[in-house]
Amino acid sequence: MSRKEVARHYANAIVKLVIYIVVYVVVAAIVHWIIVTLLPMFHVNIKPYEGYVNVLLALAFGYLIVSAFADVIYWSMRFRYDHPTARAMRNVFLLIGIGALVAGIAGAIGGGIAGVAVGGFLGIVIGFAVQQVLGQAVAGLFLLLLGRLRFMIMLICLVRMVL
């Protein structure tokens, strides 16, 4: 895939992410207006259930937004890396985003302690899930740094031999 095609897909992913965020805000505002203003005019009171409606909206649009953000990460990684590496990073961000979404929803429904508990558990699960991918990334960084360190040591030895 050429850099031009990757750049086009990257721009489309950013546009999709922005559209999902804007649509979520507009839909949430319209639903709030309907529940608070419009339905009471017809003597329908569902205000106590507004929180549940907001949770459903947050879950639906939250998944779309997290998925779109993971696509942005994927296409930004495709500038430098091949498909498997970019796909692995997309999956890492998708897991972290869904975990944050679930922890946020649990915190909103059950209070702060529930959100922290769910977030801690999901952090452990996500940590085990991405251990292989992040382990490979850290190993690559060590090799990169050690390669440069070995070059610096050889350069210092060469300078000492000359002097």
Coordinates of N, CA and C in Angstrom, one line a residue:
M1 N 0.9 -1.2 0.0 CA 0.0 0.0 0.0 C 0.9 1.2 0.0
S2 N 0.6 2.2 -0.9 CA 1.4 3.4 -1.0 C 1.2 4.3 0.2
R3 N 2.1 5.2 0.4 CA 2.0 6.2 1.4 C 0.8 7.1 1.2
K4 N 0.5 7.4 -0.1 CA -0.7 8.2 -0.4 C -2.0 7.6 0.0
E5 N -2.1 6.3 -0.2 CA -3.3 5.5 0.2 C -3.4 5.5 1.7
V6 N -2.3 5.3 2.4 CA -2.3 5.2 3.9 C -2.7 6.6 4.4
A7 N -2.2 7.7 3.8 CA -2.6 9.0 4.2 C -4.1 9.3 4.1
R8 N -4.6 8.8 3.0 CA -6.0 8.9 2.7 C -6.9 8.2 3.8
H9 N -6.5 7.0 4.0 CA -7.2 6.2 5.1 C -7.0 6.8 6.4
Y10 N -5.9 7.4 6.7 CA -5.6 8.0 8.0 C -6.5 9.3 8.2
A11 N -6.7 10.0 7.1 CA -7.5 11.2 7.1 C -9.0 10.8 7.3
N12 N -9.4 9.7 6.6 CA -10.8 9.2 6.7 C -11.1 8.7 8.1
A13 N -10.1 8.1 8.8 CA -10.3 7.6 10.1 C -10.4 8.8 11.1
I14 N -9.7 9.8 10.9 CA -9.8 11.0 11.8 C -11.2 11.7 11.6
V15 N -11.6 11.8 10.4 CA -12.9 12.4 10.1 C -14.0 11.5 10.7
K16 N -13.9 10.2 10.6 CA -14.9 9.3 11.2 C -14.9 9.5 12.7
L17 N -13.8 9.6 13.4 CA -13.7 9.8 14.8 C -14.4 11.1 15.2
V18 N -14.1 12.1 14.5 CA -14.7 13.4 14.9 C -16.2 13.4 14.6
I19 N -16.7 12.7 13.6 CA -18.1 12.6 13.3 C -18.8 11.8 14.4
Y20 N -18.2 10.7 14.9 CA -18.8 10.0 15.9 C -18.9 10.8 17.2
I21 N -17.9 11.6 17.5 CA -18.0 12.4 18.7 C -19.1 13.4 18.6
V22 N -19.1 14.1 17.5 CA -20.1 15.2 17.3 C -21.6 14.6 17.3
V23 N -21.7 13.4 16.7 CA -23.1 12.8 16.6 C -23.5 12.4 18.1
Y24 N -22.5 11.8 18.8 CA -22.8 11.4 20.2 C -23.3 12.6 21.0
V25 N -22.6 13.7 20.9 CA -23.0 14.9 21.7 C -24.3 15.4 21.3
V26 N -24.6 15.5 20.0 CA -25.9 15.9 19.5 C -27.0 15.0 19.9
V27 N -26.8 13.7 19.8 CA -27.9 12.7 20.2 C -28.1 12.8 21.7
A28 N -27.0 12.9 22.5 CA -27.2 13.0 23.9 C -28.0 14.3 24.3
A29 N -27.7 15.4 23.6 CA -28.4 16.6 23.9 C -29.9 16.5 23.5
I30 N -30.2 15.9 22.4 CA -31.6 15.7 21.9 C -32.3 14.8 22.9
V31 N -31.7 13.7 23.3 CA -32.4 12.8 24.2 C -32.6 13.5 25.5
H32 N -31.7 14.3 26.0 CA -31.9 15.0 27.3 C -33.1 16.0 27.1
W33 N -33.1 16.7 26.0 CA -34.2 17.6 25.8 C -35.5 16.9 25.7
I34 N -35.6 15.8 25.1 CA -36.8 15.0 25.0 C -37.3 14.6 26.3
I35 N -36.4 14.1 27.1 CA -36.7 13.5 28.5 C -37.1 14.7 29.4
V36 N -36.4 15.8 29.4 CA -36.6 16.8 30.4 C -37.7 17.8 29.9
T37 N -37.8 18.1 28.6 CA -38.8 19.2 28.2 C -40.0 18.6 27.5
L38 N -39.8 17.8 26.5 CA -40.8 17.4 25.6 C -41.8 16.4 26.2
L39 N -41.3 15.3 26.8 CA -42.2 14.3 27.4 C -43.0 14.8 28.6
P40 N -42.5 15.7 29.4 CA -43.4 16.2 30.5 C -44.6 17.0 30.0
M41 N -44.5 17.6 28.8 CA -45.6 18.3 28.2 C -46.8 17.4 28.0
F42 N -46.5 16.1 27.7 CA -47.5 15.1 27.5 C -47.8 14.3 28.7
H43 N -47.3 14.8 29.9 CA -47.5 14.1 31.2 C -46.9 12.7 31.2
V44 N -45.7 12.6 30.5 CA -44.9 11.4 30.6 C -43.7 11.7 31.4
N45 N -43.5 11.0 32.5 CA -42.3 11.3 33.3 C -41.4 10.1 33.3
I46 N -40.3 10.2 32.5 CA -39.3 9.2 32.6 C -38.0 9.7 33.0
K47 N -38.0 10.9 33.7 CA -36.8 11.5 34.2 C -36.0 10.6 35.1
P48 N -36.6 9.7 36.0 CA -35.8 8.8 36.8 C -35.0 7.8 36.0
Y49 N -35.4 7.6 34.7 CA -34.7 6.6 33.9 C -33.7 7.2 32.9
E50 N -33.5 8.5 33.1 CA -32.6 9.2 32.1 C -31.1 8.7 32.3
G51 N -30.7 8.3 33.5 CA -29.4 7.8 33.7 C -29.2 6.5 32.9
Y52 N -30.2 5.6 32.9 CA -30.1 4.4 32.1 C -30.0 4.6 30.6
V53 N -30.7 5.6 30.1 CA -30.7 5.9 28.7 C -29.3 6.5 28.4
N54 N -28.7 7.3 29.3 CA -27.4 7.9 29.0 C -26.3 6.8 29.0
V55 N -26.5 5.8 29.9 CA -25.5 4.7 29.9 C -25.6 3.9 28.6
L56 N -26.8 3.6 28.1 CA -26.9 2.9 26.8 C -26.3 3.7 25.7
L57 N -26.5 5.0 25.7 CA -25.9 5.9 24.7 C -24.4 5.9 24.8
A58 N -23.9 6.0 26.0 CA -22.5 6.0 26.2 C -21.8 4.7 25.8
L59 N -22.5 3.5 26.1 CA -22.0 2.3 25.6 C -21.9 2.1 24.1
A60 N -23.1 2.5 23.5 CA -23.1 2.4 22.0 C -22.1 3.3 21.3
F61 N -22.2 4.6 21.6 CA -21.3 5.5 21.0 C -19.9 5.4 21.5
G62 N -19.7 5.0 22.8 CA -18.4 4.8 23.3 C -17.6 3.7 22.5
Y63 N -18.3 2.6 22.2 CA -17.6 1.6 21.4 C -17.3 2.1 20.0
L64 N -18.2 2.8 19.4 CA -17.9 3.4 18.1 C -16.7 4.4 18.1
I65 N -16.7 5.2 19.2 CA -15.6 6.2 19.3 C -14.2 5.4 19.6
V66 N -14.3 4.5 20.5 CA -13.0 3.7 20.8 C -12.5 3.0 19.5
S67 N -13.5 2.4 18.8 CA -13.1 1.7 17.6 C -12.5 2.6 16.5
A68 N -13.1 3.8 16.4 CA -12.6 4.8 15.4 C -11.2 5.3 15.9
F69 N -11.0 5.5 17.2 CA -9.7 5.9 17.7 C -8.7 4.8 17.4
A70 N -9.0 3.6 17.6 CA -8.1 2.5 17.3 C -7.8 2.4 15.8
D71 N -8.7 2.8 14.9 CA -8.4 2.9 13.5 C -7.5 4.0 13.2
V72 N -7.6 5.1 13.9 CA -6.6 6.2 13.7 C -5.2 5.8 14.1
I73 N -5.1 5.0 15.2 CA -3.8 4.5 15.7 C -3.3 3.6 14.6
Y74 N -4.2 2.7 14.1 CA -3.7 1.7 13.1 C -3.1 2.4 11.8
W75 N -3.9 3.4 11.3 CA -3.4 4.1 10.1 C -2.2 5.0 10.4
S76 N -2.1 5.5 11.6 CA -0.9 6.3 11.8 C 0.3 5.4 12.0
M77 N 0.1 4.1 12.5 CA 1.2 3.2 12.6 C 1.6 2.6 11.2
R78 N 0.7 2.6 10.3 CA 1.0 2.1 8.9 C 1.9 2.9 8.1
F79 N 2.2 4.2 8.6 CA 3.1 5.0 7.9 C 4.5 4.4 8.0
R80 N 4.8 3.8 9.2 CA 6.2 3.3 9.5 C 6.3 1.8 9.5
Y81 N 5.2 1.1 9.9 CA 5.3 -0.3 10.1 C 4.3 -1.1 9.2
D82 N 4.6 -2.4 9.2 CA 3.7 -3.2 8.3 C 2.4 -3.5 9.0
H83 N 1.6 -4.3 8.3 CA 0.2 -4.6 8.8 C 0.2 -5.3 10.1
P84 N 0.9 -6.4 10.4 CA 0.8 -7.1 11.7 C 1.1 -6.2 12.9
T85 N 2.2 -5.4 12.7 CA 2.6 -4.5 13.8 C 1.5 -3.5 14.1
A86 N 1.0 -2.8 13.0 CA 0.0 -1.8 13.2 C -1.3 -2.4 13.7
R87 N -1.6 -3.6 13.3 CA -2.8 -4.3 13.8 C -2.7 -4.7 15.3
A88 N -1.5 -5.1 15.7 CA -1.3 -5.4 17.1 C -1.5 -4.2 18.0
M89 N -1.0 -3.0 17.5 CA -1.1 -1.8 18.3 C -2.6 -1.3 18.3
R90 N -3.3 -1.6 17.2 CA -4.7 -1.2 17.1 C -5.5 -2.1 18.1
N91 N -5.2 -3.3 18.2 CA -5.9 -4.2 19.2 C -5.5 -3.8 20.6
V92 N -4.3 -3.4 20.9 CA -3.9 -2.9 22.2 C -4.8 -1.7 22.6
F93 N -4.9 -0.8 21.7 CA -5.6 0.4 22.0 C -7.1 0.1 22.1
L94 N -7.6 -0.8 21.3 CA -9.0 -1.2 21.4 C -9.3 -1.8 22.8
L95 N -8.4 -2.7 23.2 CA -8.6 -3.3 24.5 C -8.6 -2.3 25.7
I96 N -7.6 -1.4 25.6 CA -7.5 -0.4 26.6 C -8.7 0.5 26.6
G97 N -9.2 0.9 25.4 CA -10.3 1.8 25.3 C -11.6 1.1 25.8
I98 N -11.8 -0.1 25.5 CA -13.0 -0.8 25.9 C -13.0 -1.0 27.5
G99 N -11.8 -1.3 28.0 CA -11.6 -1.4 29.4 C -11.9 -0.1 30.1
A100 N -11.4 1.0 29.6 CA -11.7 2.3 30.2 C -13.2 2.7 30.1
L101 N -13.8 2.3 28.9 CA -15.2 2.5 28.8 C -16.1 1.8 29.8
V102 N -15.7 0.5 30.0 CA -16.5 -0.3 31.0 C -16.2 0.2 32.4
A103 N -15.0 0.6 32.7 CA -14.7 1.1 34.0 C -15.4 2.4 34.3
G104 N -15.5 3.2 33.3 CA -16.2 4.5 33.4 C -17.7 4.3 33.6
I105 N -18.2 3.4 32.8 CA -19.7 3.1 33.0 C -19.9 2.6 34.4
A106 N -19.1 1.6 34.8 CA -19.3 1.0 36.2 C -19.1 2.1 37.2
G107 N -18.2 3.0 37.1 CA -18.0 4.1 38.0 C -19.2 5.0 38.0
A108 N -19.8 5.3 36.9 CA -21.0 6.1 36.8 C -22.2 5.5 37.4
I109 N -22.4 4.2 37.3 CA -23.5 3.5 37.8 C -23.4 3.2 39.3
G110 N -22.2 2.5 39.6 CA -22.1 2.0 41.0 C -21.3 2.9 41.9
G111 N -20.8 4.0 41.4 CA -20.0 4.9 42.3 C -18.5 4.7 42.0
G112 N -17.7 5.5 42.6 CA -16.3 5.5 42.3 C -15.6 4.3 42.7
I113 N -16.0 3.6 43.8 CA -15.3 2.4 44.2 C -15.5 1.3 43.2
A114 N -16.7 1.2 42.6 CA -17.0 0.2 41.6 C -16.1 0.4 40.4
G115 N -16.0 1.7 40.0 CA -15.2 2.0 38.8 C -13.7 1.6 39.0
V116 N -13.2 1.9 40.2 CA -11.8 1.6 40.5 C -11.6 0.1 40.5
A117 N -12.6 -0.6 41.1 CA -12.5 -2.1 41.2 C -12.5 -2.7 39.8
V118 N -13.4 -2.3 39.0 CA -13.5 -2.8 37.6 C -12.3 -2.4 36.8
G119 N -11.9 -1.2 37.0 CA -10.7 -0.7 36.3 C -9.4 -1.5 36.7
G120 N -9.3 -1.8 38.0 CA -8.1 -2.6 38.4 C -8.1 -4.0 37.8
F121 N -9.3 -4.6 37.8 CA -9.4 -5.9 37.3 C -9.2 -5.9 35.8
L122 N -9.8 -5.0 35.1 CA -9.5 -4.9 33.6 C -8.1 -4.6 33.3
G123 N -7.5 -3.8 34.2 CA -6.0 -3.5 34.0 C -5.2 -4.7 34.0
I124 N -5.5 -5.6 35.0 CA -4.8 -6.9 35.0 C -5.0 -7.8 33.8
V125 N -6.3 -7.8 33.4 CA -6.7 -8.6 32.2 C -6.0 -8.1 31.0
I126 N -6.1 -6.8 30.8 CA -5.4 -6.2 29.6 C -3.9 -6.3 29.7
G127 N -3.4 -6.2 30.9 CA -1.9 -6.4 31.0 C -1.5 -7.8 30.6
F128 N -2.2 -8.8 31.0 CA -1.9 -10.1 30.5 C -2.1 -10.3 29.0
A129 N -3.1 -9.7 28.5 CA -3.4 -9.8 27.1 C -2.4 -9.2 26.2
V130 N -1.8 -8.1 26.6 CA -0.9 -7.3 25.7 C 0.6 -7.6 26.1
Q131 N 0.8 -8.5 27.0 CA 2.1 -8.8 27.5 C 3.1 -9.2 26.4
Q132 N 2.6 -10.0 25.5 CA 3.5 -10.5 24.4 C 3.8 -9.3 23.5
V133 N 2.8 -8.5 23.1 CA 3.0 -7.4 22.2 C 4.0 -6.4 22.8
L134 N 3.7 -6.0 24.0 CA 4.5 -5.0 24.7 C 5.9 -5.5 25.0
G135 N 6.0 -6.8 25.3 CA 7.3 -7.4 25.6 C 8.2 -7.3 24.3
Q136 N 7.6 -7.6 23.2 CA 8.3 -7.5 21.9 C 8.8 -6.0 21.7
A137 N 7.9 -5.1 22.0 CA 8.3 -3.7 21.8 C 9.4 -3.3 22.7
V138 N 9.4 -3.7 23.9 CA 10.4 -3.3 24.9 C 11.7 -4.0 24.5
A139 N 11.7 -5.2 24.0 CA 12.9 -5.9 23.6 C 13.5 -5.2 22.4
G140 N 12.6 -4.7 21.5 CA 13.1 -4.0 20.3 C 13.8 -2.7 20.7
L141 N 13.2 -2.0 21.7 CA 13.9 -0.8 22.2 C 15.2 -1.1 22.9
F142 N 15.3 -2.2 23.6 CA 16.6 -2.5 24.2 C 17.6 -2.8 23.1
L143 N 17.2 -3.6 22.1 CA 18.2 -3.9 21.0 C 18.6 -2.6 20.3
L144 N 17.7 -1.7 20.1 CA 18.0 -0.4 19.5 C 19.0 0.4 20.3
L145 N 18.8 0.5 21.6 CA 19.7 1.2 22.5 C 21.0 0.5 22.7
L146 N 21.0 -0.8 22.8 CA 22.3 -1.5 22.9 C 23.1 -1.4 21.7
G147 N 22.5 -1.4 20.5 CA 23.2 -1.3 19.3 C 23.9 0.0 19.2
R148 N 23.3 1.1 19.6 CA 23.9 2.4 19.6 C 25.0 2.5 20.7
L149 N 24.7 1.8 21.9 CA 25.7 1.8 23.0 C 26.9 1.1 22.5
R150 N 26.8 -0.1 21.8 CA 27.9 -0.8 21.3 C 28.7 0.0 20.4
F151 N 28.1 0.8 19.5 CA 28.8 1.7 18.6 C 29.5 2.7 19.3
M152 N 28.9 3.3 20.4 CA 29.6 4.3 21.2 C 30.9 3.7 21.9
I153 N 30.8 2.5 22.4 CA 31.9 1.9 23.0 C 33.0 1.6 22.0
M154 N 32.7 1.2 20.8 CA 33.7 0.9 19.8 C 34.3 2.3 19.4
L155 N 33.6 3.3 19.3 CA 34.1 4.6 19.0 C 35.1 5.1 20.0
I156 N 34.7 5.0 21.3 CA 35.6 5.4 22.4 C 36.9 4.6 22.4
C157 N 36.8 3.3 22.2 CA 38.0 2.4 22.1 C 38.9 2.9 20.9
L158 N 38.3 3.2 19.8 CA 39.0 3.6 18.6 C 39.7 4.9 18.9
V159 N 39.1 5.8 19.6 CA 39.7 7.1 19.9 C 40.8 7.0 20.9
R160 N 40.7 6.1 21.8 CA 41.8 5.8 22.8 C 43.0 5.2 22.1
M161 N 42.7 4.3 21.1 CA 43.8 3.7 20.4 C 44.6 4.7 19.6
V162 N 43.9 5.6 19.0 CA 44.5 6.7 18.2 C 45.3 7.6 19.1
L163 N 44.8 8.0 20.2 CA 45.5 8.9 21.1 C 46.5 8.1 21.8

